[in-house]
mmCIF file of C-alpha atoms and ligand atoms in Angstrom:
data_model
loop_
_atom_site.group_PDB
_atom_site.id
_atom_site.type_symbol
_atom_site.label_atom_id
_atom_site.label_comp_id
_atom_site.label_asym_id
_atom_site.label_seq_id
_atom_site.Cartn_x
_atom_site.Cartn_y
_atom_site.Cartn_z
ATOM 1 C CA MET A 1 90.782 92.562 31.842
ATOM 2 C CA SER A 2 93.640 94.806 32.797
ATOM 3 C CA ARG A 3 93.007 98.512 33.084
ATOM 4 C CA ALA A 4 96.654 99.443 33.512
ATOM 5 C CA ARG A 5 97.984 102.167 31.226
ATOM 6 C CA ILE A 6 100.904 99.887 30.433
ATOM 7 C CA PRO A 7 99.453 96.364 30.507
ATOM 8 C CA PHE A 8 101.736 93.362 30.992
ATOM 9 C CA LEU A 9 100.688 91.885 27.654
ATOM 10 C CA SER A 10 98.336 92.345 24.789
ATOM 11 C CA LEU A 11 96.973 89.155 23.232
ATOM 12 C CA ALA A 12 94.559 90.359 20.548
ATOM 13 C CA PRO A 13 96.030 89.877 17.050
ATOM 14 C CA SER A 14 97.286 93.269 15.818
ATOM 15 C CA ASP A 15 99.968 93.443 13.093
ATOM 16 C CA ASP A 16 99.037 89.860 12.200
ATOM 17 C CA ALA A 17 95.233 90.239 12.418
ATOM 18 C CA GLN A 18 94.602 89.920 8.688
ATOM 19 C CA GLU A 19 96.632 86.719 8.226
ATOM 20 C CA VAL A 20 95.067 85.177 11.343
ATOM 21 C CA ARG A 21 91.568 85.854 10.091
ATOM 22 C CA ALA A 22 92.379 84.497 6.632
ATOM 23 C CA ALA A 23 93.757 81.313 8.217
ATOM 24 C CA ILE A 24 90.583 80.772 10.241
ATOM 25 C CA ASP A 25 88.401 81.392 7.179
ATOM 26 C CA ARG A 26 90.454 78.888 5.187
ATOM 27 C CA VAL A 27 89.875 76.152 7.798
ATOM 28 C CA ILE A 28 86.152 76.873 8.020
ATOM 29 C CA ALA A 29 85.818 76.772 4.226
ATOM 30 C CA ARG A 30 87.657 73.444 4.048
ATOM 31 C CA GLY A 31 85.484 71.869 6.745
ATOM 32 C CA TRP A 32 88.269 69.656 8.193
ATOM 33 C CA PHE A 33 89.063 70.346 11.836
ATOM 34 C CA VAL A 34 91.276 67.707 13.471
ATOM 35 C CA LEU A 35 94.592 66.234 12.202
ATOM 36 C CA GLY A 36 94.452 67.473 8.653
ATOM 37 C CA PRO A 37 96.513 69.443 6.149
ATOM 38 C CA GLU A 38 97.083 72.490 8.398
ATOM 39 C CA VAL A 39 98.607 70.371 11.186
ATOM 40 C CA GLU A 40 100.748 68.459 8.725
ATOM 41 C CA ALA A 41 102.020 71.680 7.124
ATOM 42 C CA PHE A 42 102.590 73.346 10.503
ATOM 43 C CA GLU A 43 104.596 70.381 11.779
ATOM 44 C CA ALA A 44 106.940 70.640 8.778
ATOM 45 C CA GLU A 45 107.210 74.452 8.904
ATOM 46 C CA PHE A 46 107.702 74.572 12.672
ATOM 47 C CA ALA A 47 110.416 71.889 12.664
ATOM 48 C CA GLU A 48 112.268 73.736 9.913
ATOM 49 C CA ALA A 49 111.980 77.095 11.701
ATOM 50 C CA MET A 50 113.199 75.567 14.993
ATOM 51 C CA GLY A 51 116.341 74.131 13.426
ATOM 52 C CA GLY A 52 115.427 70.700 12.135
ATOM 53 C CA GLY A 53 114.019 67.332 13.086
ATOM 54 C CA ARG A 54 110.378 66.280 13.181
ATOM 55 C CA ALA A 55 107.519 67.994 14.969
ATOM 56 C CA ALA A 56 104.308 66.499 16.319
ATOM 57 C CA GLY A 57 101.435 68.885 17.087
ATOM 58 C CA VAL A 58 99.694 68.102 20.374
ATOM 59 C CA GLY A 59 97.081 69.647 22.662
ATOM 60 C CA THR A 60 99.305 71.573 25.112
ATOM 61 C CA GLY A 61 102.909 72.069 26.181
ATOM 62 C CA THR A 62 102.213 69.963 29.265
ATOM 63 C CA ASP A 63 101.017 67.094 27.076
ATOM 64 C CA ALA A 64 104.108 67.512 24.885
ATOM 65 C CA LEU A 65 106.370 66.969 27.930
ATOM 66 C CA ALA A 66 104.362 63.972 29.189
ATOM 67 C CA LEU A 67 104.187 62.445 25.699
ATOM 68 C CA ILE A 68 107.964 62.683 25.280
ATOM 69 C CA LEU A 69 108.455 60.786 28.549
ATOM 70 C CA ARG A 70 105.928 58.152 27.488
ATOM 71 C CA GLY A 71 107.515 57.915 24.070
ATOM 72 C CA LEU A 72 110.880 57.258 25.743
ATOM 73 C CA GLY A 73 109.339 54.567 27.927
ATOM 74 C CA ILE A 74 109.755 56.577 31.140
ATOM 75 C CA GLY A 75 106.985 56.110 33.704
ATOM 76 C CA ALA A 76 106.121 54.286 36.933
ATOM 77 C CA GLY A 77 109.109 53.700 39.212
ATOM 78 C CA ASP A 78 111.294 56.197 37.323
ATOM 79 C CA GLU A 79 112.645 59.536 38.478
ATOM 80 C CA VAL A 80 113.114 62.654 36.362
ATOM 81 C CA ILE A 81 115.287 65.523 37.606
ATOM 82 C CA THR A 82 113.908 69.003 36.967
ATOM 83 C CA THR A 83 113.943 72.562 38.286
ATOM 84 C CA PRO A 84 111.977 74.040 41.207
ATOM 85 C CA VAL A 85 111.542 77.374 39.353
ATOM 86 C CA SER A 86 109.172 76.959 36.403
ATOM 87 C CA ALA A 87 105.495 76.708 35.602
ATOM 88 C CA ALA A 88 104.281 73.845 37.822
ATOM 89 C CA TYR A 89 103.197 72.104 34.593
ATOM 90 C CA THR A 90 106.815 71.020 34.037
ATOM 91 C CA ALA A 91 106.665 68.784 37.127
ATOM 92 C CA LEU A 92 102.982 67.922 36.643
ATOM 93 C CA ALA A 93 103.875 66.465 33.226
ATOM 94 C CA ILE A 94 106.354 64.129 34.946
ATOM 95 C CA VAL A 95 103.594 63.040 37.346
ATOM 96 C CA MET A 96 101.177 62.609 34.379
ATOM 97 C CA ALA A 97 103.646 60.182 32.786
ATOM 98 C CA GLY A 98 103.643 58.172 36.037
ATOM 99 C CA ALA A 99 107.197 59.135 37.064
ATOM 100 C CA ARG A 100 108.460 61.100 40.061
ATOM 101 C CA PRO A 101 109.930 64.607 39.798
ATOM 102 C CA ILE A 102 113.161 65.235 41.727
ATOM 103 C CA PHE A 103 114.125 68.864 42.138
ATOM 104 C CA ALA A 104 117.651 70.223 41.644
ATOM 105 C CA ASP A 105 118.099 73.821 42.829
ATOM 106 C CA VAL A 106 118.788 76.764 40.503
ATOM 107 C CA ASP A 107 121.746 79.041 39.833
ATOM 108 C CA PRO A 108 120.808 82.270 41.677
ATOM 109 C CA ASP A 109 122.205 84.481 38.885
ATOM 110 C CA THR A 110 120.012 83.042 36.093
ATOM 111 C CA LEU A 111 117.387 80.943 37.945
ATOM 112 C CA LEU A 112 118.219 78.111 35.523
ATOM 113 C CA ILE A 113 118.746 74.576 36.863
ATOM 114 C CA ASP A 114 122.250 74.244 38.364
ATOM 115 C CA PRO A 115 124.175 71.313 36.810
ATOM 116 C CA ARG A 116 126.045 70.702 40.092
ATOM 117 C CA ARG A 117 122.727 70.184 41.882
ATOM 118 C CA ILE A 118 121.608 67.788 39.110
ATOM 119 C CA GLU A 119 124.642 65.613 39.735
ATOM 120 C CA GLU A 120 123.774 65.407 43.465
ATOM 121 C CA ALA A 121 120.162 64.405 42.728
ATOM 122 C CA ILE A 122 120.998 61.387 40.549
ATOM 123 C CA GLY A 123 120.027 58.019 42.025
ATOM 124 C CA PRO A 124 119.462 54.449 40.845
ATOM 125 C CA ARG A 125 115.961 55.269 39.513
ATOM 126 C CA THR A 126 116.920 58.426 37.605
ATOM 127 C CA ARG A 127 116.068 58.086 33.920
ATOM 128 C CA ALA A 128 116.008 61.622 32.577
ATOM 129 C CA ILE A 129 116.878 65.274 33.130
ATOM 130 C CA MET A 130 114.208 67.840 32.212
ATOM 131 C CA PRO A 131 115.876 71.283 32.052
ATOM 132 C CA VAL A 132 113.639 74.314 31.493
ATOM 133 C CA HIS A 133 114.885 77.137 29.257
ATOM 134 C CA LEU A 134 113.372 79.554 31.728
ATOM 135 C CA TYR A 135 112.230 83.036 30.675
ATOM 136 C CA GLY A 136 113.661 82.304 27.214
ATOM 137 C CA GLN A 137 117.271 81.583 28.190
ATOM 138 C CA ALA A 138 118.732 78.132 27.541
ATOM 139 C CA ALA A 139 119.900 76.055 30.481
ATOM 140 C CA ASP A 140 123.613 75.116 30.592
ATOM 141 C CA MET A 141 123.181 72.378 27.998
ATOM 142 C CA ALA A 142 126.886 71.567 27.582
ATOM 143 C CA ALA A 143 127.173 70.709 31.288
ATOM 144 C CA ILE A 144 123.836 68.868 31.294
ATOM 145 C CA GLU A 145 124.886 66.786 28.270
ATOM 146 C CA ARG A 146 128.117 65.755 30.023
ATOM 147 C CA ILE A 147 126.151 64.611 33.084
ATOM 148 C CA ALA A 148 123.530 62.819 30.984
ATOM 149 C CA SER A 149 126.089 60.912 28.962
ATOM 150 C CA ARG A 150 128.108 59.958 32.069
ATOM 151 C CA HIS A 151 124.978 58.528 33.740
ATOM 152 C CA ASP A 152 123.166 57.332 30.604
ATOM 153 C CA LEU A 153 120.153 59.632 31.086
ATOM 154 C CA ALA A 154 117.780 61.096 28.510
ATOM 155 C CA ILE A 155 117.468 64.889 28.217
ATOM 156 C CA VAL A 156 113.945 66.240 27.711
ATOM 157 C CA GLU A 157 114.010 69.985 27.049
ATOM 158 C CA ASP A 158 111.150 72.171 28.277
ATOM 159 C CA CYS A 159 111.175 74.792 25.492
ATOM 160 C CA CYS A 160 107.751 76.229 26.360
ATOM 161 C CA GLN A 161 109.260 79.693 26.946
ATOM 162 C CA ALA A 162 112.065 79.441 24.422
ATOM 163 C CA HIS A 163 110.902 79.347 20.780
ATOM 164 C CA LEU A 164 113.969 80.136 18.621
ATOM 165 C CA ALA A 165 116.329 80.303 21.604
ATOM 166 C CA THR A 166 119.800 78.822 21.202
ATOM 167 C CA ALA A 167 122.278 77.286 23.652
ATOM 168 C CA GLY A 168 125.830 78.097 22.593
ATOM 169 C CA GLY A 169 124.467 78.582 19.074
ATOM 170 C CA ARG A 170 122.494 75.293 18.976
ATOM 171 C CA PRO A 171 118.686 75.547 18.689
ATOM 172 C CA VAL A 172 116.850 74.434 21.827
ATOM 173 C CA GLY A 173 114.723 71.347 21.340
ATOM 174 C CA THR A 174 117.334 69.785 19.036
ATOM 175 C CA ILE A 175 119.922 69.096 21.757
ATOM 176 C CA GLY A 176 118.264 66.478 23.963
ATOM 177 C CA ALA A 177 116.134 63.475 22.974
ATOM 178 C CA ALA A 178 113.257 65.889 22.321
ATOM 179 C CA GLY A 179 111.894 69.325 23.180
ATOM 180 C CA ALA A 180 108.396 70.365 24.256
ATOM 181 C CA PHE A 181 106.880 73.633 23.038
ATOM 182 C CA SER A 182 103.723 75.403 24.202
ATOM 183 C CA PHE A 183 101.614 77.761 22.090
ATOM 184 C CA TYR A 184 99.490 78.950 25.002
ATOM 185 C CA PRO A 185 98.385 82.469 23.983
ATOM 186 C CA THR A 186 100.969 84.289 26.151
ATOM 187 C CA LYS A 187 103.989 82.398 24.777
ATOM 188 C CA ASN A 188 106.419 83.885 22.236
ATOM 189 C CA LEU A 189 104.472 82.011 19.527
ATOM 190 C CA GLY A 190 100.882 81.825 20.737
ATOM 191 C CA ALA A 191 97.706 80.246 19.394
ATOM 192 C CA LEU A 192 94.173 81.495 20.048
ATOM 193 C CA GLY A 193 93.713 78.751 22.627
ATOM 194 C CA ASP A 194 95.701 75.776 23.903
ATOM 195 C CA ALA A 195 98.244 74.112 21.626
ATOM 196 C CA GLY A 196 101.666 72.465 21.845
ATOM 197 C CA ALA A 197 104.286 70.508 19.913
ATOM 198 C CA VAL A 198 107.074 67.997 20.350
ATOM 199 C CA LEU A 199 110.307 68.497 18.396
ATOM 200 C CA THR A 200 112.758 65.621 17.966
ATOM 201 C CA ARG A 201 115.501 64.514 15.588
ATOM 202 C CA ASP A 202 114.537 60.871 16.217
ATOM 203 C CA PRO A 203 112.016 59.854 13.518
ATOM 204 C CA ALA A 204 110.976 56.712 15.434
ATOM 205 C CA LEU A 205 110.237 58.771 18.572
ATOM 206 C CA ALA A 206 108.254 61.291 16.502
ATOM 207 C CA GLU A 207 106.233 58.457 14.976
ATOM 208 C CA ARG A 208 105.546 56.893 18.382
ATOM 209 C CA ILE A 209 104.427 60.234 19.860
ATOM 210 C CA ARG A 210 102.131 60.878 16.877
ATOM 211 C CA ARG A 211 100.569 57.507 17.609
ATOM 212 C CA ILE A 212 100.202 58.026 21.376
ATOM 213 C CA ARG A 213 98.659 61.510 20.937
ATOM 214 C CA ASN A 214 95.931 59.895 18.807
ATOM 215 C CA GLY A 215 94.763 57.110 21.094
ATOM 216 C CA GLY A 216 97.642 54.819 20.174
ATOM 217 C CA GLN A 217 96.097 54.126 16.776
ATOM 218 C CA THR A 218 98.249 52.622 14.030
ATOM 219 C CA GLU A 219 95.369 52.923 11.574
ATOM 220 C CA ARG A 220 91.800 54.013 12.001
ATOM 221 C CA TYR A 221 90.123 52.115 14.875
ATOM 222 C CA ARG A 222 93.228 49.947 15.465
ATOM 223 C CA HIS A 223 94.717 50.827 18.866
ATOM 224 C CA GLN A 224 98.182 49.367 19.327
ATOM 225 C CA GLU A 225 98.780 50.901 22.773
ATOM 226 C CA ALA A 226 96.708 52.807 25.312
ATOM 227 C CA GLY A 227 97.397 56.312 24.035
ATOM 228 C CA ILE A 228 95.727 59.591 24.963
ATOM 229 C CA ASN A 229 93.711 62.155 23.055
ATOM 230 C CA SER A 230 95.948 65.209 22.662
ATOM 231 C CA ARG A 231 95.778 66.534 19.128
ATOM 232 C CA LEU A 232 96.559 69.943 17.719
ATOM 233 C CA ASP A 233 93.435 71.122 15.921
ATOM 234 C CA GLU A 234 93.367 72.552 12.413
ATOM 235 C CA MET A 235 92.202 76.007 13.474
ATOM 236 C CA GLN A 236 95.101 76.496 15.895
ATOM 237 C CA ALA A 237 97.580 75.014 13.424
ATOM 238 C CA ALA A 238 96.391 77.464 10.747
ATOM 239 C CA VAL A 239 96.725 80.419 13.156
ATOM 240 C CA LEU A 240 100.217 79.272 14.137
ATOM 241 C CA ARG A 241 101.209 78.960 10.458
ATOM 242 C CA ALA A 242 100.031 82.539 9.901
ATOM 243 C CA ARG A 243 102.142 83.769 12.815
ATOM 244 C CA LEU A 244 105.288 81.661 12.445
ATOM 245 C CA PRO A 245 106.840 83.866 9.693
ATOM 246 C CA ARG A 246 106.742 86.825 12.125
ATOM 247 C CA LEU A 247 108.427 85.020 15.025
ATOM 248 C CA ARG A 248 111.970 86.045 14.055
ATOM 249 C CA ASP A 249 111.025 89.764 13.992
ATOM 250 C CA TRP A 250 109.017 89.464 17.199
ATOM 251 C CA THR A 251 112.027 87.805 18.854
ATOM 252 C CA ASP A 252 114.382 90.569 17.666
ATOM 253 C CA ARG A 253 111.987 93.141 19.111
ATOM 254 C CA ARG A 254 111.976 91.304 22.464
ATOM 255 C CA ARG A 255 115.794 91.325 22.481
ATOM 256 C CA ARG A 256 115.970 95.037 21.670
ATOM 257 C CA LEU A 257 113.508 95.848 24.464
ATOM 258 C CA ALA A 258 115.480 93.700 26.917
ATOM 259 C CA ALA A 259 118.711 95.491 25.979
ATOM 260 C CA ALA A 260 116.970 98.858 26.453
ATOM 261 C CA TYR A 261 115.708 97.759 29.888
ATOM 262 C CA ARG A 262 119.219 96.633 30.873
ATOM 263 C CA ARG A 263 120.717 100.005 29.905
ATOM 264 C CA ALA A 264 117.962 102.020 31.553
ATOM 265 C CA LEU A 265 117.936 99.973 34.771
ATOM 266 C CA ALA A 266 121.691 100.113 35.444
ATOM 267 C CA GLY A 267 121.860 101.697 38.888
ATOM 268 C CA ALA A 268 118.151 101.190 39.616
ATOM 269 C CA PRO A 269 117.186 99.546 42.941
ATOM 270 C CA VAL A 270 116.668 96.098 41.406
ATOM 271 C CA THR A 271 118.911 93.165 40.446
ATOM 272 C CA LEU A 272 118.588 91.855 36.913
ATOM 273 C CA LEU A 273 119.086 88.198 36.014
ATOM 274 C CA ALA A 274 122.302 87.465 34.137
ATOM 275 C CA GLU A 275 122.233 87.010 30.354
ATOM 276 C CA ARG A 276 124.639 84.071 29.939
ATOM 277 C CA ASP A 277 123.719 83.219 26.369
ATOM 278 C CA ALA A 278 123.100 85.646 23.516
ATOM 279 C CA GLY A 279 120.475 83.155 22.277
ATOM 280 C CA HIS A 280 118.094 84.359 25.011
ATOM 281 C CA VAL A 281 114.636 85.127 23.526
ATOM 282 C CA TYR A 282 113.207 87.069 26.505
ATOM 283 C CA HIS A 283 109.866 85.398 26.959
ATOM 284 C CA LEU A 284 109.940 87.319 30.238
ATOM 285 C CA PHE A 285 112.122 90.125 31.574
ATOM 286 C CA VAL A 286 112.581 89.482 35.279
ATOM 287 C CA ALA A 287 114.017 91.762 37.960
ATOM 288 C CA ARG A 288 114.643 90.929 41.623
ATOM 289 C CA SER A 289 114.021 93.077 44.663
ATOM 290 C CA PRO A 290 113.903 92.244 48.369
ATOM 291 C CA ALA A 291 111.008 94.740 48.459
ATOM 292 C CA ARG A 292 109.260 93.044 45.526
ATOM 293 C CA ASP A 293 105.688 93.436 46.779
ATOM 294 C CA LEU A 294 106.143 97.151 47.526
ATOM 295 C CA LEU A 295 107.784 97.676 44.133
ATOM 296 C CA ARG A 296 104.855 95.937 42.477
ATOM 297 C CA GLU A 297 102.389 98.221 44.302
ATOM 298 C CA HIS A 298 104.430 101.276 43.369
ATOM 299 C CA LEU A 299 104.377 100.280 39.679
ATOM 300 C CA ALA A 300 100.645 99.529 39.806
ATOM 301 C CA ALA A 301 100.096 103.022 41.225
ATOM 302 C CA CYS A 302 102.031 104.330 38.192
ATOM 303 C CA GLY A 303 99.646 102.414 35.888
ATOM 304 C CA ILE A 304 102.167 99.651 35.113
ATOM 305 C CA GLU A 305 101.059 96.043 35.292
ATOM 306 C CA THR A 306 103.579 93.404 36.412
ATOM 307 C CA LEU A 307 103.322 89.675 37.174
ATOM 308 C CA ILE A 308 105.250 87.190 39.321
ATOM 309 C CA HIS A 309 106.842 84.124 37.684
ATOM 310 C CA TYR A 310 106.689 82.255 40.006
ATOM 311 C CA PRO A 311 105.527 83.050 43.540
ATOM 312 C CA VAL A 312 105.955 79.468 44.832
ATOM 313 C CA PRO A 313 108.788 76.993 44.109
ATOM 314 C CA ILE A 314 107.255 73.840 42.607
ATOM 315 C CA PRO A 315 108.344 71.513 45.456
ATOM 316 C CA ARG A 316 106.434 73.797 47.839
ATOM 317 C CA GLN A 317 103.167 73.424 45.913
ATOM 318 C CA PRO A 318 100.788 71.261 47.957
ATOM 319 C CA ALA A 319 100.172 69.155 44.836
ATOM 320 C CA LEU A 320 103.841 68.191 44.689
ATOM 321 C CA ALA A 321 105.161 68.636 48.220
ATOM 322 C CA SER A 322 104.976 64.945 49.077
ATOM 323 C CA GLN A 323 106.878 64.062 45.926
ATOM 324 C CA ALA A 324 110.156 65.651 46.866
ATOM 325 C CA PRO A 325 111.068 67.155 50.206
ATOM 326 C CA ALA A 326 114.451 68.329 48.881
ATOM 327 C CA ALA A 327 115.486 71.807 50.000
ATOM 328 C CA CYS A 328 115.981 74.388 47.251
ATOM 329 C CA PRO A 329 117.146 77.542 49.071
ATOM 330 C CA ALA A 330 118.084 79.466 45.918
ATOM 331 C CA ALA A 331 114.595 78.819 44.520
ATOM 332 C CA ASP A 332 112.943 79.862 47.794
ATOM 333 C CA ALA A 333 114.876 83.156 47.835
ATOM 334 C CA ALA A 334 114.165 83.853 44.163
ATOM 335 C CA CYS A 335 110.427 83.230 44.330
ATOM 336 C CA ALA A 336 110.138 85.822 47.103
ATOM 337 C CA GLU A 337 111.911 88.475 45.002
ATOM 338 C CA VAL A 338 111.147 88.041 41.288
ATOM 339 C CA LEU A 339 109.016 90.477 39.330
ATOM 340 C CA SER A 340 108.267 90.237 35.595
ATOM 341 C CA LEU A 341 108.144 93.571 33.741
ATOM 342 C CA PRO A 342 106.004 94.257 30.654
ATOM 343 C CA LEU A 343 107.839 93.000 27.563
ATOM 344 C CA HIS A 344 106.162 91.962 24.332
ATOM 345 C CA PRO A 345 106.703 92.828 20.659
ATOM 346 C CA GLY A 346 103.929 95.444 20.724
ATOM 347 C CA LEU A 347 105.463 97.368 23.645
ATOM 348 C CA GLY A 348 106.782 100.764 22.524
ATOM 349 C CA ASP A 349 110.184 102.190 23.444
ATOM 350 C CA ASP A 350 108.487 105.039 25.318
ATOM 351 C CA ALA A 351 106.459 102.629 27.427
ATOM 352 C CA ALA A 352 109.572 100.601 28.293
ATOM 353 C CA MET A 353 111.413 103.787 29.294
ATOM 354 C CA GLU A 354 108.471 104.792 31.437
ATOM 355 C CA VAL A 355 108.611 101.426 33.236
ATOM 356 C CA ALA A 356 112.356 101.799 33.801
ATOM 357 C CA GLY A 357 111.870 105.375 35.042
ATOM 358 C CA ALA A 358 109.215 104.297 37.521
ATOM 359 C CA ILE A 359 111.515 101.580 38.873
ATOM 360 C CA ALA A 360 114.427 104.019 39.198
ATOM 361 C CA ALA A 361 112.152 106.328 41.210
ATOM 362 C CA PHE A 362 111.201 103.547 43.636
ATOM 363 C CA ALA A 363 112.535 104.228 47.140
ATOM 364 C CA PRO A 364 111.171 101.525 49.402
ATOM 365 C CA ARG A 365 111.062 102.402 53.062
ATOM 366 C CA ALA A 366 110.997 98.691 53.862
ATOM 367 C CA ALA A 367 114.307 98.170 52.112
ATOM 368 C CA ALA A 368 116.065 101.055 53.886
ATOM 369 C CA PRO A 369 117.392 99.069 56.888
ATOM 370 C CA GLN A 370 119.230 96.737 54.524
ATOM 371 C CA ARG A 371 121.405 99.608 53.273
ATOM 372 C CA ARG A 372 123.006 100.453 56.628
HETATM 373 C C1 PLP B 401 103.543 77.300 29.594
HETATM 374 C C2 PLP B 401 104.530 76.340 30.133
HETATM 375 C C3 PLP B 401 104.254 74.971 30.247
HETATM 376 C C4 PLP B 401 102.915 74.397 29.957
HETATM 377 O O1 PLP B 401 102.450 74.657 28.679
HETATM 378 P P1 PLP B 401 100.857 74.562 28.422
HETATM 379 O O2 PLP B 401 100.731 74.700 26.952
HETATM 380 O O3 PLP B 401 100.207 75.653 29.187
HETATM 381 O O4 PLP B 401 100.434 73.206 28.912
HETATM 382 C C5 PLP B 401 105.255 74.136 30.687
HETATM 383 N N1 PLP B 401 106.475 74.610 31.022
HETATM 384 C C6 PLP B 401 106.775 75.922 30.946
HETATM 385 C C7 PLP B 401 108.141 76.374 31.315
HETATM 386 C C8 PLP B 401 105.809 76.831 30.518
HETATM 387 O O5 PLP B 401 106.112 78.137 30.459
#
């Protein structure tokens, strides 16, 4: 429990509380809890809201990524190129599928995977590229598509932070072979627990993933392949259906807050990440400072809660270090400097201005020598 005056997030249903409660009551009254009418309806509504194709509800965003790889036949002996700056789950999903993650460093201005570094990481075992639309901003999909088509690689989009984001006007998740979405409670569209979905325009891939998520069953008690158990449950699907109609407004609010932060922080002692695509949905608003830890303490003393996404580049995680020794200097530098500011649809303009004011007033002694 945070006791900050301006908490980083607030997860309790508020403007949507009534619809969420009605959805839960509806599921309880029906008495059907796994793979039923709510999941089926959510899959159709979510796919339509995200710009088309088919959706498959699954247990988590991590499972969605791993299931896409399995559905594409990518596994043992294969390599998948991804970014060092993301939730570690991106790379863990590659490991779950039996493949090996290879890390391509990020563009320091956006912290999105750098297409030039992808090109250098391609080898004879490379099967796919897994870009992450980090913080809500789409990766450079035009460049990634050119590389993928030149080398005959699949693109698997990690859309876990990017519901409704677009890349050059095209909805994320509809550009590559498939996209993975998470509805972890803190995401732009959050459930009241774990939940995820796959989005794809390929009906055969959607069908295969629906089978694998449910033990590989083709019909009840007939297991065609060794699938897993990763189903979206009816309660979460009903909650997500109640919230989905608000996502557009919530996203607009995030964009307005981000624009207000950008105006208010011009001239402040922090560097902001570049907005390269107007389709950015601002899952997170991230600033950089060489005195990051002192800035974080200063803000905490002002009653403002911040978080760090992410403190450790994925290839430096002990769990993944042996997988890929590749150097990612831009990721190393970024992870030492990034700080995520409070930004969520319930954050008021006054609170955002207070955050910006506190940052502007930050005068780190530790940073002084760098200004000589
Ligand atoms: C949250 C997240 C995941 C994992 O999603 P879960 O639903 O928590 O498994 C993967 N990638 C990114 C970029 C995320 O933000």
